[in-house]
Structure formats: structure tokens, C-alpha cells
Coordinates of C-alpha atoms in Angstrom, one line a residue:
M1 CA 45.5 24.9 -9.3
A2 CA 43.7 24.1 -6.0
D3 CA 45.2 25.3 -2.7
A4 CA 44.3 21.9 -1.0
V5 CA 43.8 18.3 -2.0
R6 CA 42.2 15.3 -0.2
V7 CA 44.8 13.5 1.9
D8 CA 43.9 10.0 0.7
A9 CA 44.2 11.1 -3.0
W10 CA 47.6 12.8 -2.2
V11 CA 49.2 9.9 -0.5
W12 CA 48.1 7.6 -3.3
S13 CA 49.2 10.0 -6.0
V14 CA 52.7 10.3 -4.6
R15 CA 52.9 6.5 -4.4
L16 CA 52.9 6.0 -0.6
Y17 CA 50.1 3.5 -1.2
K18 CA 49.5 1.3 -4.2
T19 CA 45.8 1.9 -4.5
R20 CA 43.4 4.7 -3.7
S21 CA 41.3 2.3 -1.7
Q22 CA 44.3 1.3 0.4
A23 CA 45.0 5.0 1.1
T24 CA 41.4 5.6 2.1
A25 CA 41.4 2.5 4.4
A26 CA 44.6 3.6 6.0
C27 CA 43.2 7.1 6.8
R28 CA 40.0 5.5 8.3
A29 CA 42.2 3.2 10.4
G30 CA 44.2 6.1 11.8
H31 CA 47.5 5.3 10.0
V32 CA 47.7 8.7 8.4
R33 CA 48.3 12.0 10.3
I34 CA 48.5 15.6 9.2
D35 CA 50.6 17.8 11.3
G36 CA 50.3 15.3 14.2
E37 CA 46.5 15.1 14.0
R38 CA 44.7 12.0 12.9
A39 CA 43.4 12.5 9.3
K40 CA 40.1 11.4 7.8
P41 CA 40.2 10.5 4.1
A42 CA 38.5 13.7 2.9
Q43 CA 40.6 16.0 5.0
K44 CA 42.5 18.6 3.0
V45 CA 46.3 18.7 2.9
G46 CA 48.1 21.9 1.8
L47 CA 51.6 23.0 0.9
G48 CA 54.0 22.8 3.8
S49 CA 51.9 20.3 5.7
T50 CA 53.6 17.3 7.4
V51 CA 52.1 14.0 6.6
E52 CA 53.0 10.9 8.7
V53 CA 52.1 7.5 7.2
R54 CA 52.4 4.4 9.3
G55 CA 52.6 1.2 7.1
G56 CA 54.0 -2.1 8.2
E57 CA 57.1 -1.6 10.3
R58 CA 58.2 1.7 8.8
V59 CA 57.0 5.2 9.5
R60 CA 57.2 7.7 6.6
I61 CA 57.2 11.4 7.5
V62 CA 56.9 13.7 4.5
E63 CA 56.5 17.4 3.9
V64 CA 54.1 18.4 1.1
R65 CA 55.9 20.5 -1.6
Q66 CA 53.5 20.0 -4.5
L67 CA 49.7 19.2 -4.5
L68 CA 48.7 16.3 -6.7
A69 CA 45.3 14.8 -7.1
K70 CA 46.1 12.4 -9.9
R71 CA 48.7 9.6 -9.9
V72 CA 51.9 10.6 -11.7
G73 CA 55.2 9.1 -12.6
A74 CA 57.7 8.1 -9.9
P75 CA 60.2 11.0 -10.5
V76 CA 57.4 13.6 -10.4
A77 CA 55.9 11.9 -7.3
Q78 CA 59.2 12.0 -5.5
A79 CA 59.6 15.7 -6.3
A80 CA 56.2 16.4 -4.7
Y81 CA 57.4 15.8 -1.2
L82 CA 60.4 16.2 1.0
D83 CA 61.2 13.0 3.0
H84 CA 62.0 13.4 6.7
S85 CA 61.6 9.7 7.5
P86 CA 64.1 8.0 9.8
P87 CA 66.2 5.5 7.9
P88 CA 65.0 1.9 7.8
P89 CA 66.7 -0.5 10.2
P90 CA 69.6 -2.4 8.6
K91 CA 68.8 -5.8 7.2
E92 CA 71.2 -7.5 9.7
L93 CA 68.9 -6.4 12.6
A94 CA 65.7 -7.6 11.0
S95 CA 64.6 -10.8 12.5
P96 CA 64.8 -13.7 10.0
F97 CA 62.1 -15.8 11.7
G98 CA 60.3 -18.1 9.4
K99 CA 63.2 -18.2 7.0
R100 CA 64.5 -21.6 5.9
D101 CA 67.8 -22.5 4.4
R102 CA 67.9 -22.8 0.7
G103 CA 67.5 -26.5 -0.3
A104 CA 66.1 -27.5 3.1
G105 CA 62.9 -28.8 1.5
R106 CA 59.4 -28.5 2.8
P107 CA 59.0 -28.0 6.5
T108 CA 57.9 -31.0 8.6
K109 CA 54.7 -30.9 10.6
K110 CA 56.6 -30.0 13.7
E111 CA 58.6 -27.2 12.0
R112 CA 55.4 -25.8 10.4
R113 CA 53.8 -25.6 13.9
E114 CA 56.9 -23.8 15.3
I115 CA 56.8 -21.3 12.4
D116 CA 53.0 -20.8 13.0
R117 CA 53.7 -20.2 16.7
L118 CA 56.4 -17.7 15.9
R119 CA 54.1 -15.8 13.6
G120 CA 51.3 -15.8 16.1
R121 CA 49.0 -17.9 14.1
A122 CA 46.4 -20.1 15.6
P123 CA 47.0 -23.9 15.2
R124 CA 45.1 -25.5 12.3

């Protein structure tokens, strides 16, 4: 067994990213850190290292307990790290912008423009 594994392969194998290419792209973009330092995709991660993954609105902070280079089943993947992440915010505090009431039908042109403005999209 190796004493270190590529960080992009490890975060993919423990299911923090769906695909290996997404994990590699996240490393290149600076969304993955090892022990507080920005990680390149080929950087090695060892036992006891702290890996911080920023994806979407949530930050995952995990400690490496087992080195994996290949994707494994979910129970084995969860046993490979110790999660130190802060709990996600409650759903009541999440902003429900862009949500429509059930049965309200399609948005009108004015409502669609307001939704686009809320989401920060350019007008069409």
C-alpha cells in the first residue's frame, strides 16, 4: 500500500466529487486545500492530512484516515475520512428565491425577468 495518493484521485474516490475530472478541475481552480495550503491535482495526500473542499455553498473539512486511489462503495468511502465540517444551515434559513408555489403555472414575462434579475442573469 502506498503512503501517499494524489489528492484529486482521493477526493473522487471518497465521493466528495462525482467524477475524477470534476475533482481535477476543482483542484486547479483552488477549491481544494491540504492542511490549509492550495492543492494542485497531482499533490500527494497522506494519512492524517486535513483536506478542505469548497463546493457550492458548503465547505467540507475532512481528515484522511485511509488512502484510496480507486472509487469504492459509499460505506467504505465514509470510513476513509473523519468529517470535521460545520453543519449545513437549516433549510428554513436558505433563501427560497426563484421558487414558485405549486400550481401557479408558468411565470409571466415580467415574473421571468424578476427571477432572472434575482439570479444575476443577463436579460435575454
